[in-house]
Short mmCIF file of C-alpha atoms in Angstrom, two decimals:
data_model
loop_
_atom_site.label_atom_id
_atom_site.label_comp_id
_atom_site.label_asym_id
_atom_site.label_seq_id
_atom_site.Cartn_x
_atom_site.Cartn_y
_atom_site.Cartn_z
CA MET X 224 96.39 37.61 6.48
CA ARG X 225 97.38 35.27 9.33
CA SER X 226 93.94 35.46 10.88
CA ASP X 227 92.17 35.03 7.55
CA TYR X 228 94.21 31.97 6.58
CA GLY X 229 93.99 30.62 10.13
CA ALA X 230 90.22 31.03 10.27
CA ARG X 231 89.86 29.32 6.90
CA ALA X 232 91.98 26.40 8.11
CA VAL X 233 89.93 26.09 11.31
CA ILE X 234 86.67 26.21 9.32
CA GLU X 235 88.00 23.45 7.07
CA LEU X 236 88.80 21.37 10.16
CA ALA X 237 85.31 22.12 11.49
CA ARG X 238 83.82 20.95 8.20
CA ARG X 239 85.52 17.60 8.77
CA PHE X 240 84.99 17.51 12.55
CA GLY X 241 84.59 14.00 13.91
CA ASN X 242 86.15 12.31 10.87
CA GLY X 243 89.70 12.06 12.21
CA PRO X 244 92.85 14.04 11.49
CA VAL X 245 93.24 16.03 8.28
CA GLN X 246 96.66 16.37 6.68
CA SER X 247 98.14 19.81 6.16
CA ALA X 248 98.39 19.26 2.41
CA GLU X 249 94.63 18.68 2.20
CA ILE X 250 93.83 21.85 4.13
CA ALA X 251 96.33 23.84 2.07
CA ALA X 252 94.85 22.56 -1.20
CA CYS X 253 91.22 23.14 -0.18
CA GLU X 254 91.87 26.67 1.05
CA SER X 255 94.67 27.74 -1.34
CA ILE X 256 97.06 28.42 1.52
CA PRO X 257 100.81 27.86 1.02
CA GLU X 258 101.53 24.68 2.99
CA ALA X 259 104.71 25.95 4.67
CA TYR X 260 102.83 29.03 5.91
CA LEU X 261 99.88 26.90 6.98
CA GLU X 262 102.23 24.79 9.14
CA GLN X 263 103.24 27.93 11.05
CA LEU X 264 99.59 28.83 11.64
CA LEU X 265 98.69 25.31 12.73
CA THR X 266 101.57 25.34 15.22
CA ALA X 267 100.24 28.55 16.79
CA LEU X 268 96.69 27.15 16.88
CA ARG X 269 97.97 23.95 18.52
CA LYS X 270 99.91 25.90 21.15
CA ALA X 271 96.72 27.84 21.91
CA GLY X 272 94.88 24.55 22.45
CA LEU X 273 92.48 25.02 19.55
CA ILE X 274 93.67 22.05 17.50
CA ARG X 275 95.39 18.71 18.11
CA SER X 276 98.07 17.35 15.84
CA SER X 277 99.30 13.80 15.38
CA ARG X 278 102.24 12.45 13.40
CA GLY X 279 102.49 9.47 11.14
CA PRO X 280 100.84 8.20 7.97
CA ARG X 281 97.36 8.62 9.48
CA GLY X 282 98.29 11.79 11.30
CA GLY X 283 97.16 15.30 10.73
CA HIS X 284 95.21 17.99 12.51
CA GLU X 285 91.78 18.19 14.09
CA LEU X 286 89.88 20.57 16.31
CA ALA X 287 90.56 20.10 20.02
CA ARG X 288 87.00 21.18 20.86
CA THR X 289 83.67 21.30 19.08
CA PRO X 290 83.19 24.00 16.43
CA ALA X 291 80.44 25.50 18.59
CA SER X 292 82.87 26.03 21.47
CA ILE X 293 85.63 27.80 19.50
CA THR X 294 85.24 31.47 18.65
CA LEU X 295 86.77 33.48 15.87
CA GLY X 296 88.19 35.69 18.63
CA GLU X 297 90.19 32.75 19.98
CA VAL X 298 91.62 32.09 16.52
CA VAL X 299 92.57 35.74 16.03
CA ASN X 300 94.13 35.96 19.50
CA ALA X 301 96.13 32.77 18.89
CA LEU X 302 97.53 34.14 15.64
CA GLU X 303 97.72 37.90 16.18
CA GLY X 304 97.45 38.58 19.88
CA SER X 305 94.98 41.30 20.81
CA PHE X 306 93.13 42.58 17.74
CA LEU X 307 93.90 46.26 18.22
CA SER X 308 96.72 47.22 20.54
CA LEU X 309 96.26 50.77 21.74
CA ASP X 310 99.89 50.89 22.82
CA CYS X 311 100.74 52.18 19.35
CA LEU X 312 98.76 55.34 20.11
CA GLY X 313 100.94 56.17 23.08
CA ALA X 314 99.77 57.37 26.45
CA ALA X 315 96.87 59.80 26.54
CA ASN X 316 98.81 62.72 28.01
CA GLY X 317 97.18 65.93 29.00
CA SER X 318 93.63 66.62 29.97
CA PRO X 319 90.73 64.24 29.32
CA ALA X 320 89.44 66.82 26.82
CA SER X 321 92.61 66.69 24.71
CA THR X 322 92.29 65.48 21.14
CA ALA X 323 94.64 62.59 21.95
CA ALA X 324 92.33 61.42 24.74
CA LEU X 325 89.27 61.80 22.52
CA THR X 326 90.67 59.81 19.61
CA ARG X 327 92.03 57.17 21.99
CA GLU X 328 88.49 56.71 23.37
CA VAL X 329 87.14 56.13 19.86
CA TRP X 330 89.86 53.59 19.08
CA GLN X 331 89.08 51.84 22.36
CA GLU X 332 85.40 51.64 21.35
CA VAL X 333 86.41 50.19 17.97
CA SER X 334 88.64 47.63 19.65
CA ASP X 335 85.93 46.67 22.16
CA SER X 336 83.34 46.26 19.38
CA VAL X 337 85.61 44.11 17.23
CA GLU X 338 86.56 41.92 20.20
CA ARG X 339 82.87 41.53 21.13
CA ILE X 340 81.93 40.47 17.59
CA LEU X 341 84.88 38.08 17.22
CA GLY X 342 84.26 36.67 20.69
CA SER X 343 80.61 35.94 19.96
CA THR X 344 81.15 34.43 16.50
CA THR X 345 81.67 30.69 16.76
CA ILE X 346 83.36 28.53 14.17
CA GLU X 347 80.09 26.56 14.01
CA ALA X 348 78.22 29.76 13.06
CA LEU X 349 80.74 30.45 10.29
CA LEU X 350 80.45 26.86 9.08
CA GLU X 351 76.65 27.20 8.97
CA ARG X 352 76.99 30.40 6.91
CA HIS X 353 79.35 28.57 4.56
CA ARG X 354 76.92 25.68 4.14
CA ALA X 355 73.99 28.04 3.51
CA ARG X 356 75.92 29.91 0.82
CA ALA X 357 77.02 26.67 -0.81
CA GLU X 358 73.41 25.46 -0.89
CA ARG X 359 72.23 28.74 -2.45
CA ALA X 360 75.00 28.52 -5.06
CA MET X 361 73.96 24.97 -5.95
CA TYR X 362 70.31 26.01 -6.17
CA HIS X 363 71.10 28.70 -8.76
CA ILE X 364 73.15 26.46 -11.03
#
């Protein structure tokens, strides 16, 4: 849930990129995210260097870099840490042919694939998908 809400907040900031800071309340309202929870996510994203925050009546949040230079993987890592920690599976004891070693290899492949996809998906690409879907929805109305 953290990554989903966080990604939605970052996409909203990308949608408004270059127009100045966006207040938390606006992001929360647009994305139906509880504002107190959103504040926690924005703090983590700021600490990771993905967004900038400013205080005051004209303050708010904005992307620290262009949407094309931020990946979904960076957002997930900022909010969750590594996507799939294999530490929970324990050490692969025994021979390389053991069932524990075999299943661990599969989970490692899953983790590597997910990290590759998240790392190659930019916020700009997600924003373009969003715009294309919005245009199709308007066309059908």
